[in-house]
Amino acid sequence: MKKIAIPLLLILAACGEYTIESQQDPKADFSQYKTWCWLNNCTPSFEGPDYIYSKAVLEDITNAIAEEMYNKGYEQGDENSDLMLNYHVVIKEDSALNSIVHEEALPLWEHYDESERYYHFLKGTLIIDVADRELGQIVFRSITEKYLPAHPKMNYAEVKEGIKRALEDLPKRTKTEEKPL
């Protein structure tokens, strides 16, 4: 039973749901925003632990964010853009005790099968901040968490889905009618 439970739990963790918390400045008028750019000189930067640095994964995250911003109606611009965007990746190693439940609490079972009692996994957090360049304050923040297997391998479709879910509450840009001169 134990040998089945650990792989099953890891599979469920890999397919697990995202926990998403988003905050939006209620005073922000998103209809006024048209363009966005990365915070550091319009160049995406990675903030997270060095041991998970992977250029390919970071490019996937960067491309997925840019694609989702485009889908929301925001155009990628230069350092004078209306919105400045930054993201952070936090990975925390964790473990949990794998317990065996018996119907009868017999003392003979106490040390039975003393093999690995813990399983190890990662808790990944992606924080996306969207700031109003002119005001210099954050107008939208998304914090997305997901449990991952100890050695995750994510493809672009999974990254894209995660970013889409993370930015789900970011208001779509409503185009204001421009008056002719």
mmCIF file of N, CA and C in Angstrom, residues 6 36 45 76:
data_model
loop_
_atom_site.group_PDB
_atom_site.id
_atom_site.type_symbol
_atom_site.label_atom_id
_atom_site.label_comp_id
_atom_site.label_asym_id
_atom_site.label_seq_id
_atom_site.Cartn_x
_atom_site.Cartn_y
_atom_site.Cartn_z
ATOM 1 N N ILE A 6 2.837 6.685 -2.313
ATOM 2 C CA ILE A 6 3.800 7.747 -2.592
ATOM 3 C C ILE A 6 3.768 8.162 -4.060
ATOM 4 N N TRP A 36 2.871 48.122 -21.619
ATOM 5 C CA TRP A 36 3.593 47.601 -20.464
ATOM 6 C C TRP A 36 5.022 47.281 -20.867
ATOM 7 N N SER A 45 13.861 39.958 -15.689
ATOM 8 C CA SER A 45 14.919 39.492 -14.797
ATOM 9 C C SER A 45 14.360 38.428 -13.873
ATOM 10 N N GLN A 76 3.194 45.478 -25.553
ATOM 11 C CA GLN A 76 4.516 45.596 -24.956
ATOM 12 C C GLN A 76 5.192 46.821 -25.543
#
